[in-house]
Short mmCIF file of C-alpha atoms in Angstrom, two decimals:
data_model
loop_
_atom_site.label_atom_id
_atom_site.label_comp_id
_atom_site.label_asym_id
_atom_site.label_seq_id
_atom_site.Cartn_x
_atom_site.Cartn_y
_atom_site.Cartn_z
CA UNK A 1 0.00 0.00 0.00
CA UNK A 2 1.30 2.99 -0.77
CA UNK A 3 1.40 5.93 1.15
CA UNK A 4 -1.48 8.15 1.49
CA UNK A 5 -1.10 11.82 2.19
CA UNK A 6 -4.45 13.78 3.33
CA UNK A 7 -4.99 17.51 2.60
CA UNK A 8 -7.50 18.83 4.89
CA UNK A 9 -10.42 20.71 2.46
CA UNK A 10 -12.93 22.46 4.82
CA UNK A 11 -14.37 24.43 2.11
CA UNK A 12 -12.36 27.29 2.30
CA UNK A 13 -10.82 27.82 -0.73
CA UNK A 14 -8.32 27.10 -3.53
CA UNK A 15 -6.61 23.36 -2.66
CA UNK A 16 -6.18 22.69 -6.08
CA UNK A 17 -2.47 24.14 -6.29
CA UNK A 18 -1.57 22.59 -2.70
CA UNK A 19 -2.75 19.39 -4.48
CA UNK A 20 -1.61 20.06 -8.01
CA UNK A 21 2.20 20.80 -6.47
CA UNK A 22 2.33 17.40 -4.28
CA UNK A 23 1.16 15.27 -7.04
CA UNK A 24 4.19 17.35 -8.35
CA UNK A 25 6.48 16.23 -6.31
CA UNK A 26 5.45 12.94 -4.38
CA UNK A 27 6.89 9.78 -5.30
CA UNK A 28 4.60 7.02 -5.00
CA UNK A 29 2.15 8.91 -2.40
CA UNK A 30 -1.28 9.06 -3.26
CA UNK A 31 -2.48 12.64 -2.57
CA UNK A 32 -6.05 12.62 -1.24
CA UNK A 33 -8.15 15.76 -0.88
CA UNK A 34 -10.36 15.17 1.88
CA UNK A 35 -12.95 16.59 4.83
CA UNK A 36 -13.78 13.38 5.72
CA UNK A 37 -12.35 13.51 9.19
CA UNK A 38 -11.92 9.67 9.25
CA UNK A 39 -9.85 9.57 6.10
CA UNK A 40 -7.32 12.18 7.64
CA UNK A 41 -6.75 9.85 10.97
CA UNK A 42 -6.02 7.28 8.64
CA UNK A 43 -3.78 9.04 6.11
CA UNK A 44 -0.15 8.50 6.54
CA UNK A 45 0.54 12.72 6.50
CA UNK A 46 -1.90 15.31 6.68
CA UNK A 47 -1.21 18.89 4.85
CA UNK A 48 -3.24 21.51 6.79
CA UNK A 49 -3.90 24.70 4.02
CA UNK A 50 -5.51 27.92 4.53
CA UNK A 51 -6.59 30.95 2.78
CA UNK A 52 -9.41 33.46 4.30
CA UNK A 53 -10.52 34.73 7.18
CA UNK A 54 -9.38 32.96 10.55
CA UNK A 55 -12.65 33.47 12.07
CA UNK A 56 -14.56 31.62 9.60
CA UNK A 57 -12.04 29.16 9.11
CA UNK A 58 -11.89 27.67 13.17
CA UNK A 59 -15.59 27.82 12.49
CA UNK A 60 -16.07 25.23 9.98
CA UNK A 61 -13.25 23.44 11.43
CA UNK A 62 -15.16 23.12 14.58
CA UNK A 63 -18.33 22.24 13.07
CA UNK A 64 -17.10 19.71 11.01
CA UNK A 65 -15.16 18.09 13.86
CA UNK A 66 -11.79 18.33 12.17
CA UNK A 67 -10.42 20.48 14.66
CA UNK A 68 -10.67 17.13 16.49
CA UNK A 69 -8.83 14.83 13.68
CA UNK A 70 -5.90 17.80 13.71
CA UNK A 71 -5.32 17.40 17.31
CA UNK A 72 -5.83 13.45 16.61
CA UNK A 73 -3.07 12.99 13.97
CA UNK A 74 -0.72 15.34 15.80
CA UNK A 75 -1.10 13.16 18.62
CA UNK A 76 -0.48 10.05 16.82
CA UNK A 77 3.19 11.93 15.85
CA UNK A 78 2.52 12.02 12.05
CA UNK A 79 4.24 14.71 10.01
CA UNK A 80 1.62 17.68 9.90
CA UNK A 81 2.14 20.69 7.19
CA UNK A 82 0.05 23.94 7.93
CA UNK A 83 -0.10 26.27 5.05
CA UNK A 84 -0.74 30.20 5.06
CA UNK A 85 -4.11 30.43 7.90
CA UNK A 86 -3.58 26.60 8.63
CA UNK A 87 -0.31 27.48 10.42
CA UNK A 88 -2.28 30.62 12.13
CA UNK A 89 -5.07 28.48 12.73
CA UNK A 90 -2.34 26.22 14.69
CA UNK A 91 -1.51 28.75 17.08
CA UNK A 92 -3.17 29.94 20.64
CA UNK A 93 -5.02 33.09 19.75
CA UNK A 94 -5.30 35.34 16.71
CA UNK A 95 -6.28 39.15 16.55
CA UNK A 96 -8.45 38.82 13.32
CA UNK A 97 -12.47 39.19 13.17
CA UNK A 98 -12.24 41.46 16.89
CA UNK A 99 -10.44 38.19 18.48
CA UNK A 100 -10.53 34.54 17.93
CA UNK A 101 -9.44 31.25 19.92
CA UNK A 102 -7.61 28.86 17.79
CA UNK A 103 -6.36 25.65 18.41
CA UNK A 104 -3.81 25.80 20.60
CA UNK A 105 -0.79 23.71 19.14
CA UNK A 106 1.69 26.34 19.62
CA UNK A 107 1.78 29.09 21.77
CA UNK A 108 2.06 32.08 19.39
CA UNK A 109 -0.32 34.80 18.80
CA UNK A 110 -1.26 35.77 15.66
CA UNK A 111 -1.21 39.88 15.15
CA UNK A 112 -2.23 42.27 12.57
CA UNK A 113 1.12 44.07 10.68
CA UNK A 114 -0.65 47.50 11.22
CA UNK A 115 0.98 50.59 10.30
CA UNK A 116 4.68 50.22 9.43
CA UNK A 117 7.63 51.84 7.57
CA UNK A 118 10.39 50.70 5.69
CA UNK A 119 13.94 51.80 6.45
CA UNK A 120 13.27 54.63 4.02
CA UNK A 121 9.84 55.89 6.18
CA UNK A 122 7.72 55.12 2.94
CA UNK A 123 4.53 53.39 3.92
CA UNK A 124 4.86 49.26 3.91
CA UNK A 125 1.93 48.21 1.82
CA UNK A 126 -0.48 45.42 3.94
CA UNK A 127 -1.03 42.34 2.68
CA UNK A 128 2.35 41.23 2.78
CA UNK A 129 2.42 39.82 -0.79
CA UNK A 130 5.17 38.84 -2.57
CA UNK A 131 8.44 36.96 -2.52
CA UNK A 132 10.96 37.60 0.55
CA UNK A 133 13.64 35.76 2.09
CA UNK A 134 13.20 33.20 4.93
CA UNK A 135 15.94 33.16 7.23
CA UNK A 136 16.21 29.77 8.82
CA UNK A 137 16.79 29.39 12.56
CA UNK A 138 17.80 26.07 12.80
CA UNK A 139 18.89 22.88 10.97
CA UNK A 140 15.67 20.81 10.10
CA UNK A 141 15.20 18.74 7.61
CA UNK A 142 12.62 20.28 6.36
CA UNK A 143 15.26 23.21 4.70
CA UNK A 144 17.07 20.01 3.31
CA UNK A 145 18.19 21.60 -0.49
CA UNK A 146 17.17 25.42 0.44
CA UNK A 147 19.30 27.62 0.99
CA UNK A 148 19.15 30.32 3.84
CA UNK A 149 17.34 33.36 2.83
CA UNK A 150 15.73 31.48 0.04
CA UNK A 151 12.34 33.48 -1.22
CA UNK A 152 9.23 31.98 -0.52
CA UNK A 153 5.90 33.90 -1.78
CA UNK A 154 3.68 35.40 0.97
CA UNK A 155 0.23 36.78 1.01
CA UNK A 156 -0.98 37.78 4.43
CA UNK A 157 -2.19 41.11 6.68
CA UNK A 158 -1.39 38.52 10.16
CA UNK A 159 1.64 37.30 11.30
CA UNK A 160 2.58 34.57 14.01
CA UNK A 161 4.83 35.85 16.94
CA UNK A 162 5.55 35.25 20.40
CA UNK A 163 6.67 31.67 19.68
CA UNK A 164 9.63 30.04 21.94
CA UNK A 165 13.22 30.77 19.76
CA UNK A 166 13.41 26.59 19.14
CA UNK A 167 9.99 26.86 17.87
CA UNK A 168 10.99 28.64 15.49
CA UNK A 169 11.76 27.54 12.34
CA UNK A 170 12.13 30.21 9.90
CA UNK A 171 12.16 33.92 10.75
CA UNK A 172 10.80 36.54 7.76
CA UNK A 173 11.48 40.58 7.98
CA UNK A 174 8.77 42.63 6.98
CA UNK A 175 8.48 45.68 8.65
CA UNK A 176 9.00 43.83 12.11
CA UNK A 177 10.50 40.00 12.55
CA UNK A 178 8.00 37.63 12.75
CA UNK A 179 8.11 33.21 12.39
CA UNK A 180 7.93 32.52 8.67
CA UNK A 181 8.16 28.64 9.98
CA UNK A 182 7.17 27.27 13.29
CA UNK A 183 7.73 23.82 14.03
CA UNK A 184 7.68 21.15 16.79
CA UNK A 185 8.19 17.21 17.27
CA UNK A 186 5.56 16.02 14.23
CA UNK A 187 4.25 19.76 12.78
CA UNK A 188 5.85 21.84 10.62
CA UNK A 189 3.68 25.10 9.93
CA UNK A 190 4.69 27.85 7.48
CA UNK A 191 2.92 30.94 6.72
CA UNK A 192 4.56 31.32 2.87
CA UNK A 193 2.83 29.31 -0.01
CA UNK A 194 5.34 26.33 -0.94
CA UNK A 195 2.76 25.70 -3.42
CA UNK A 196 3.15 28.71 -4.97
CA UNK A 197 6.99 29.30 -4.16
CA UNK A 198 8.15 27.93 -7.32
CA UNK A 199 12.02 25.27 -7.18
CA UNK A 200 12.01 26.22 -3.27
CA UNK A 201 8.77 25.43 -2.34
CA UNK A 202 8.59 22.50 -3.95
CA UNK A 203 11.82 20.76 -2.57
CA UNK A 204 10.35 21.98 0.77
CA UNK A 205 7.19 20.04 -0.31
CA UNK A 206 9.40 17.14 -1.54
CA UNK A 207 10.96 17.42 2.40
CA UNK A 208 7.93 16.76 3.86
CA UNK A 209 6.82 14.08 1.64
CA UNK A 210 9.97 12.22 3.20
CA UNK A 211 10.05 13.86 6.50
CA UNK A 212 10.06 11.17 9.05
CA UNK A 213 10.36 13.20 12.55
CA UNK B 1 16.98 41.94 2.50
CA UNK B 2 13.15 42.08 2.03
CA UNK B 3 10.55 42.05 0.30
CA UNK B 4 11.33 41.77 -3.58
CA UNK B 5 9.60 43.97 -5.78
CA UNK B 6 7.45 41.51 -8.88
CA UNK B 7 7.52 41.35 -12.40
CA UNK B 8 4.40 40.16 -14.06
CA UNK B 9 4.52 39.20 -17.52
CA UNK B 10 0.22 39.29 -18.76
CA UNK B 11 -1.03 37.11 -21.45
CA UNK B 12 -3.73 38.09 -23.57
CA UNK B 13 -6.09 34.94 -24.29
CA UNK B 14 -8.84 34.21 -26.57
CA UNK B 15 -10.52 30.57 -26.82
CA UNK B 16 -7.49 29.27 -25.03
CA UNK B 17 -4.82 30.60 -27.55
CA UNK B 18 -2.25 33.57 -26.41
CA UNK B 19 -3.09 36.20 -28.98
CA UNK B 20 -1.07 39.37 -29.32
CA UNK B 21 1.69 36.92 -30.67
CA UNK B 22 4.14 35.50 -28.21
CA UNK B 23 7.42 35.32 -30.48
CA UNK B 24 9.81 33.37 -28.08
CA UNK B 25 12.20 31.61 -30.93
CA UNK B 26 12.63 28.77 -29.38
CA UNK B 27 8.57 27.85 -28.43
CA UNK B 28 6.75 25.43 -29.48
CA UNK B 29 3.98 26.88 -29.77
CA UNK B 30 3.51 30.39 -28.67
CA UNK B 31 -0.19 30.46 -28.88
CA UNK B 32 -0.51 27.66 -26.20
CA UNK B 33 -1.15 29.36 -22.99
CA UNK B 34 0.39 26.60 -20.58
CA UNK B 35 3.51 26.75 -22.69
CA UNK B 36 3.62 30.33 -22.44
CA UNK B 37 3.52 30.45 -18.65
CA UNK B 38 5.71 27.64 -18.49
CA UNK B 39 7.95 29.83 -19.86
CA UNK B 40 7.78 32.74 -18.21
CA UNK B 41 7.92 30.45 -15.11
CA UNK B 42 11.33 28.83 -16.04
CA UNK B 43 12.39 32.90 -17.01
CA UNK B 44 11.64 33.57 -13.54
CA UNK B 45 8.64 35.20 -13.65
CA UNK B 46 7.16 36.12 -9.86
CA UNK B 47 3.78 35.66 -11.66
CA UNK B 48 1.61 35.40 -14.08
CA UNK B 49 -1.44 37.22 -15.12
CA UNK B 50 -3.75 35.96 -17.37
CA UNK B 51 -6.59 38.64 -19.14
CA UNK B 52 -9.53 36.04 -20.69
CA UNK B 53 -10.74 38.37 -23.90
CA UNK B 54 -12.94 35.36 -24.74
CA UNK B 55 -16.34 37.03 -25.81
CA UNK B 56 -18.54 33.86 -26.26
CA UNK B 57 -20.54 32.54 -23.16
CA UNK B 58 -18.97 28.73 -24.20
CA UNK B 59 -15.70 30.06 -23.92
CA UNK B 60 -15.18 30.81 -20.25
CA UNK B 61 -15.25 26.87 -19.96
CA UNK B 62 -12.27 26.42 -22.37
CA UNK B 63 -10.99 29.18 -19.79
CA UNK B 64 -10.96 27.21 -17.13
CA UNK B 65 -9.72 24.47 -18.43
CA UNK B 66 -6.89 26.83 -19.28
CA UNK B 67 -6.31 27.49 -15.87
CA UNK B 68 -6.90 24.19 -14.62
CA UNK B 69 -3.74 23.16 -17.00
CA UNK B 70 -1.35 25.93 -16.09
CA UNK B 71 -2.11 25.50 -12.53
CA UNK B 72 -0.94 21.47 -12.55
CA UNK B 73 2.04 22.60 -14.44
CA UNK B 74 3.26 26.31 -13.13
CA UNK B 75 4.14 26.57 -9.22
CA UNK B 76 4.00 30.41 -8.87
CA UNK B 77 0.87 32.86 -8.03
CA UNK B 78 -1.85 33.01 -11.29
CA UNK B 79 -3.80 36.30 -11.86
CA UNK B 80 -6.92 35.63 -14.22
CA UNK B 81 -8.66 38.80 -15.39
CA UNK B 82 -11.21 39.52 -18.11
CA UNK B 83 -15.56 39.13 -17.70
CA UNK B 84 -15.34 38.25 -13.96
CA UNK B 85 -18.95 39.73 -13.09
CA UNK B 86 -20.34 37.14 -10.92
CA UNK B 87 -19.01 35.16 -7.62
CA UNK B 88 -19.68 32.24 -9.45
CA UNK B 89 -17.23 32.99 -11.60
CA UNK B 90 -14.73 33.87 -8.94
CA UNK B 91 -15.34 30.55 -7.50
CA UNK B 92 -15.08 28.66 -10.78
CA UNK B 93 -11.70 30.29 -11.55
CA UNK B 94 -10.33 29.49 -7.82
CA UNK B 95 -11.52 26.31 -8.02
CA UNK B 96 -9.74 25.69 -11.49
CA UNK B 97 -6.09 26.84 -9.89
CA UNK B 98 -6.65 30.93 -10.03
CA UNK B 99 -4.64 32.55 -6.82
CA UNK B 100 -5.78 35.70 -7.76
CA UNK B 101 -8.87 36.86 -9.40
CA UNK B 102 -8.94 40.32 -11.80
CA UNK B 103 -12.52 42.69 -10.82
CA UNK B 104 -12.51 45.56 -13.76
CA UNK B 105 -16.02 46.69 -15.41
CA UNK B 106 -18.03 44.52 -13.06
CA UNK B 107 -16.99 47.21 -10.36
CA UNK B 108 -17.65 50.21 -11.81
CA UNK B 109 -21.11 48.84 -12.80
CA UNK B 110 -21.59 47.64 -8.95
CA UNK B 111 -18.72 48.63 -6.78
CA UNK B 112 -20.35 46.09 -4.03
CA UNK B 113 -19.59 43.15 -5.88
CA UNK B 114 -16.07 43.73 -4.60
CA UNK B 115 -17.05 43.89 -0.99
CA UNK B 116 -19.10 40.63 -1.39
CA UNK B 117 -15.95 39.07 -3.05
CA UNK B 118 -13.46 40.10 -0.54
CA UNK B 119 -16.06 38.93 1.85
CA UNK B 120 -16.37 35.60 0.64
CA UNK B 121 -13.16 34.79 -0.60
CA UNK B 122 -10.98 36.66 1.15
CA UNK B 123 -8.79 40.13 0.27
CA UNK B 124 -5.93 38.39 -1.03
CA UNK B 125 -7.38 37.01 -4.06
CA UNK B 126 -9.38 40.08 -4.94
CA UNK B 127 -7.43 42.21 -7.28
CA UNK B 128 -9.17 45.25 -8.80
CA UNK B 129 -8.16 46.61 -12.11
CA UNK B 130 -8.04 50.43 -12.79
CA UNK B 131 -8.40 51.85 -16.20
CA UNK B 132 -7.19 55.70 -15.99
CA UNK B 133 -6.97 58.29 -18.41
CA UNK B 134 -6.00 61.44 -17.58
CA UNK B 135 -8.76 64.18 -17.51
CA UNK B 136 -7.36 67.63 -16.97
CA UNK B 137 -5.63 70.53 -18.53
CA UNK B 138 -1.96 70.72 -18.78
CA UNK B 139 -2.44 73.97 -16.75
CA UNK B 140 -4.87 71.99 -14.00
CA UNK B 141 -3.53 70.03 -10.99
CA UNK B 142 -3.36 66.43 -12.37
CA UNK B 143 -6.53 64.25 -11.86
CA UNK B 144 -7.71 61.09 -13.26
CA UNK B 145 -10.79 59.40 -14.54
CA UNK B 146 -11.61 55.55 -14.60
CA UNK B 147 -12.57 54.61 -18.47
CA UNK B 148 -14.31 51.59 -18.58
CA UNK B 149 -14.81 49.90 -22.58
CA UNK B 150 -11.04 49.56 -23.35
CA UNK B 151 -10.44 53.09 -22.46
CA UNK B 152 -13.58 54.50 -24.63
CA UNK B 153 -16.41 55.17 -22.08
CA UNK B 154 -15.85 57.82 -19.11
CA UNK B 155 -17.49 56.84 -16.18
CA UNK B 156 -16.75 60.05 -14.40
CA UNK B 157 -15.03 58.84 -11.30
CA UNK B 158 -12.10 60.22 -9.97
CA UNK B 159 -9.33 57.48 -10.12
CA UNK B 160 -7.66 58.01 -6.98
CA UNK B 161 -10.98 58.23 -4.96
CA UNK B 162 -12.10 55.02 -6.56
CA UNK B 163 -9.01 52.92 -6.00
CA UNK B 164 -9.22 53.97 -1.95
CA UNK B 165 -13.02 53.34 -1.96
CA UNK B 166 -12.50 50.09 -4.17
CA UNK B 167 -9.52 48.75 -0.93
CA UNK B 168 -12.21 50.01 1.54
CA UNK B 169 -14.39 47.56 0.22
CA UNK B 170 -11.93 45.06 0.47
CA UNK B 171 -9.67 44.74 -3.11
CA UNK B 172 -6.33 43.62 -1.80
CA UNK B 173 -4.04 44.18 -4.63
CA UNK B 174 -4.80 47.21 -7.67
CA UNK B 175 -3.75 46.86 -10.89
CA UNK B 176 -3.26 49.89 -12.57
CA UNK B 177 -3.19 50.82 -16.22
CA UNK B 178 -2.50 54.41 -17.92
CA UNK B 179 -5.11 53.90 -21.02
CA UNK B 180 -3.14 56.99 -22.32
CA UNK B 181 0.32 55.10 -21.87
CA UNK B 182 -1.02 51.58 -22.84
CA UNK B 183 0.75 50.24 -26.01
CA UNK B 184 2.52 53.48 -26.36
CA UNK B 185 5.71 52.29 -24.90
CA UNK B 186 6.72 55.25 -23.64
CA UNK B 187 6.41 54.19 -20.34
CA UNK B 188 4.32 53.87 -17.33
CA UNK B 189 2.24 57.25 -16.27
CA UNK B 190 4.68 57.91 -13.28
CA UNK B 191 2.42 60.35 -11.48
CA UNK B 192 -0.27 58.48 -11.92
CA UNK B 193 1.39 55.31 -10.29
CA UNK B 194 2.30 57.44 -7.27
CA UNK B 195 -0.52 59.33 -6.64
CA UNK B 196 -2.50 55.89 -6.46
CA UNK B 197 0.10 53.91 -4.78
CA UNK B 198 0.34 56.92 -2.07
CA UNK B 199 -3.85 56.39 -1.76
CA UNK B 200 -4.08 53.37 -1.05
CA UNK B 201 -2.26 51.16 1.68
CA UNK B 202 -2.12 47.70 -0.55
CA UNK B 203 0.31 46.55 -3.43
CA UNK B 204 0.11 48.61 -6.85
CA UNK B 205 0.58 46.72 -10.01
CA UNK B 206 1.82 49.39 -12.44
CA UNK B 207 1.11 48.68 -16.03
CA UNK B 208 0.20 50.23 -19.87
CA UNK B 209 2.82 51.51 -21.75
CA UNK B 210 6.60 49.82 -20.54
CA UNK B 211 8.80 50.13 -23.89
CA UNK B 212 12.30 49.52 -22.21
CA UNK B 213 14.17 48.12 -19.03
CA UNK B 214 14.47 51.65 -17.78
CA UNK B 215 10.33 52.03 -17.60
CA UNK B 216 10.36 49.22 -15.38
CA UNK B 217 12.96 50.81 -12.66
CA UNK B 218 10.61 54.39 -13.38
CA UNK B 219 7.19 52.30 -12.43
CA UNK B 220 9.08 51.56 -8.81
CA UNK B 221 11.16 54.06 -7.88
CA UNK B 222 9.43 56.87 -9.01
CA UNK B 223 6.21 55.60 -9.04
CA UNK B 224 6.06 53.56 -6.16
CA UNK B 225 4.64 50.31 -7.44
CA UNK B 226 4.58 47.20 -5.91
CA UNK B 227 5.12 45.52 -9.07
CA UNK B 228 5.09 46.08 -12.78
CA UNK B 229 3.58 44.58 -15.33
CA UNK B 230 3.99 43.97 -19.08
CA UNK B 231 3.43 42.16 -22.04
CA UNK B 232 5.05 43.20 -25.52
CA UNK B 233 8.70 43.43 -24.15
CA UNK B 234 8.75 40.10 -23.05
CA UNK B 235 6.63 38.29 -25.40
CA UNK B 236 8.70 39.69 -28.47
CA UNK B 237 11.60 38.80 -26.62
CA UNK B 238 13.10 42.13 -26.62
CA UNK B 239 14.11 42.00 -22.74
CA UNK B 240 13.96 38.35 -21.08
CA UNK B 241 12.69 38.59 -17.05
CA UNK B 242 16.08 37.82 -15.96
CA UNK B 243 17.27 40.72 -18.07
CA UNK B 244 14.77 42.90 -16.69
CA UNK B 245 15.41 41.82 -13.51
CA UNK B 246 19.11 42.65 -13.28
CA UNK B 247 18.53 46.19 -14.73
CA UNK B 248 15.90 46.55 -11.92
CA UNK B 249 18.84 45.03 -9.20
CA UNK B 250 21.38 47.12 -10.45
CA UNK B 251 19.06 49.98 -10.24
CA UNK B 252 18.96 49.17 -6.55
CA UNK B 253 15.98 47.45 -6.10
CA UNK B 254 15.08 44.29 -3.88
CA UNK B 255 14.36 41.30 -6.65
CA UNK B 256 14.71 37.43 -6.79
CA UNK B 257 16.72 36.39 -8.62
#
């Protein structure tokens, strides 16, 4: 049997390019697109996407019980990927929609970028969108084939911070410093798009496809 | 270190054939859209927009299908622009592999359709296009109005009040084009790209009218876009992205290269 790799679809958006780039990359894996919260507990390695409003998101996630199977398959130490809002939605508490709980993984808070200048004092433009460097803070397989300060492309108005330092994988300036990657034991989180992060994100995708933590 | 400024190379597309003629000399065919962007991808492209000109109704499903194939084959962010009036359509062209989706006419004609999109599907893949002409006198204080009909048909608004109403209501990206610059090549209308990029506080896609390498650098420094797009330099191969990108470096601005 070969392996089966689940990305999580809770009706929130595009999951066609998440899928598209690990049928890319995966050799051998079958690449299943699922909300059935049964078939992610059973998949192999679970790929946790995001786009949209946080709010809305740890919504359907709680009515559909698949906050549940996210907490279930990190438990059960396979390798979890959160993409974009999946790796916010992975965290204790975000800012977005006035304040909302989230699930609790990590400890970091997830904050609007706000008002900001660049070292020039011109007005940094929110979202963040667009290719910048990742800066990785430690040795993980994960960056296996990427070089430090690689570009990864980002499209987001929050940002994950207050992390512990060795939970942080990847650090990304933009205005202020703020985790790019977050990791721990099974779950690696990132809030670039790998899928949309051309040669680099798709060795990082390759990475996890092999990642045995 | 930081954020890199984008280049965008834009595909016209009719029926699901690149028209405008793509004349790489070493394509296959240059009228196949997934090749095209496949190209620009290997180039290094940051992204790719794609403007559907397809009039016919049974068209917008060869569009998709479009999509759907550059989307399996091209790992970097895909604009799609052109009839988007509906949020079925939004969703259809998400669905198929769209990052981004391109709001024009559709929001003059009802400038809540943009809120509704943003609402549903979220800022970051609502992009709204500006068409501006200039409107006064030499001997006026500049101002601009949005044309709507390939630049033909005033509408009367004021182009920098629209593009701050049009992010109020949600539009996370603006994609600007000087209908008095487009296809000139004489380069991007510079105070027209800052005096939108100053009004509004998300990413400005400069475009209409980039004739050489230099433009490009203009569009940014002077202009204060977030990124700049074109079509005829690349696709006649008279400046390859990584050309265009090293002028822009050298220039002093942030790229990937």
């Amino acid at each position: 049997m070969s392996e089966v790799v689940a990305v999580i679809d809770y009706g929130m958006g595009n999951l066609h390019s998440a899928g598209k780039a690990l049928e890319k990359v995966a050799n051998g894996q079958q690449i299943l697109i699922t909300g059935d919260a049964d078939r992610i507990r059973a998949a192999d390695r679970v790929v946790f996407p995001g786009v949209g409003a946080i709010r809305d998101c740890i919504a359907v996630l709680q009515e559909t019980g698949l906050d549940q199977a996210i907490r279930d398959v990190i438990a059960a130490g396979k390798p979890v990927l959160g993409i974009c809002v999946g790796m916010q939605a992975l965290m204790a508490h975000s800012e977005e929609n006035n304040g909302v709980d989230c699930l609790g993984v990590f400890d970091g808070e997830v904050t609007f970028f706000g008002e900001m200048q660049d070292d020039t004092g011109s007005k940094l433009k929110v979202p963040h969108m667009g290719w910048n460097q990742v800066q990785q803070g430690m040795a993980h397989p994960m960056w296996a084939g990427i070089a430090d300060n690689a570009r990864f492309y980002f499209v987001h108005s929050y940002c994950v911070t207050g992390l512990a330092d060795e939970e942080v994988a990847g650090y990304c300036d933009y205005g202020r410093r703020f985790a790019a990657a977050a990791t721990r034991n099974n779950v690696f989180a990132v809030q670039f798009h790998p899928e949309k992060s051309a040669d680099a994100g798709l060795t990082l995708l390759e990475n996890f496809l092999r990642w045995q933590p | 270190m930081g954020l890199a400024k984008r280049i965008i190379p834009c595909l016209d597309v009719d029926d699901g054939r690149v028209v405008k003629g793509v004349q790489f000399v070493d394509i296959r065919d240059a009228g196949d859209p997934v090749e095209v962007a496949k190209r620009y991808n290997d180039a290094g492209a940051d992204e790719i927009t794609f403007l559907d000109i397809t009039a016919s109704h049974e068209g917008r499903d060869t569009t998709l299908h479009t999509v759907e194939q550059i989307a399996s084959q091209v790992f970097i962010p895909l604009t799609v622009g052109g009839g988007v009036r509906t949020l079925d359509d939004i969703r259809n062209l998400l669905n198929a592999g769209a990052d981004k989706v391109g709001i024009n006419s559709a929001a003059v004609h009802n400038p809540e359709f943009v809120r509704e999109a943003a609402e549903r599907f979220g800022s970051q893949c609502i992009v709204v296009a500006i068409d501006a002409k200039k409107v006064s006198a030499e001997s006026e204080p500049n101002r601009w109005e949005i044309f709507t009909h390939g630049g033909r048909k005033p509408t009367g608004l004021d182009a920098v009040q629209w593009a701050r109403r049009m992010t109020d209501y949600g539009a996370g990206e603006i994609l600007l084009t000087s209908m008095d610059r487009d296809g000139t090549k004489n380069g991007f209308d510079i105070a027209l790209t800052r005096a939108i990029s100053d009004a509004v506080p998300v990413p400005v896609i400069a475009s209409g009218g980039v004739g050489n390498l230099q433009h490009l650098v203009d569009g940014v420094i002077q202009g204060g876009a977030d990124a700049v797009l074109a079509a005829s330099i690349f696709h006649f191969a008279e400046y390859s992205v990584e050309e265009a990108k090293r002028f822009m470096q050298n220039a002093g601005i942030e790229m990937r290269l």
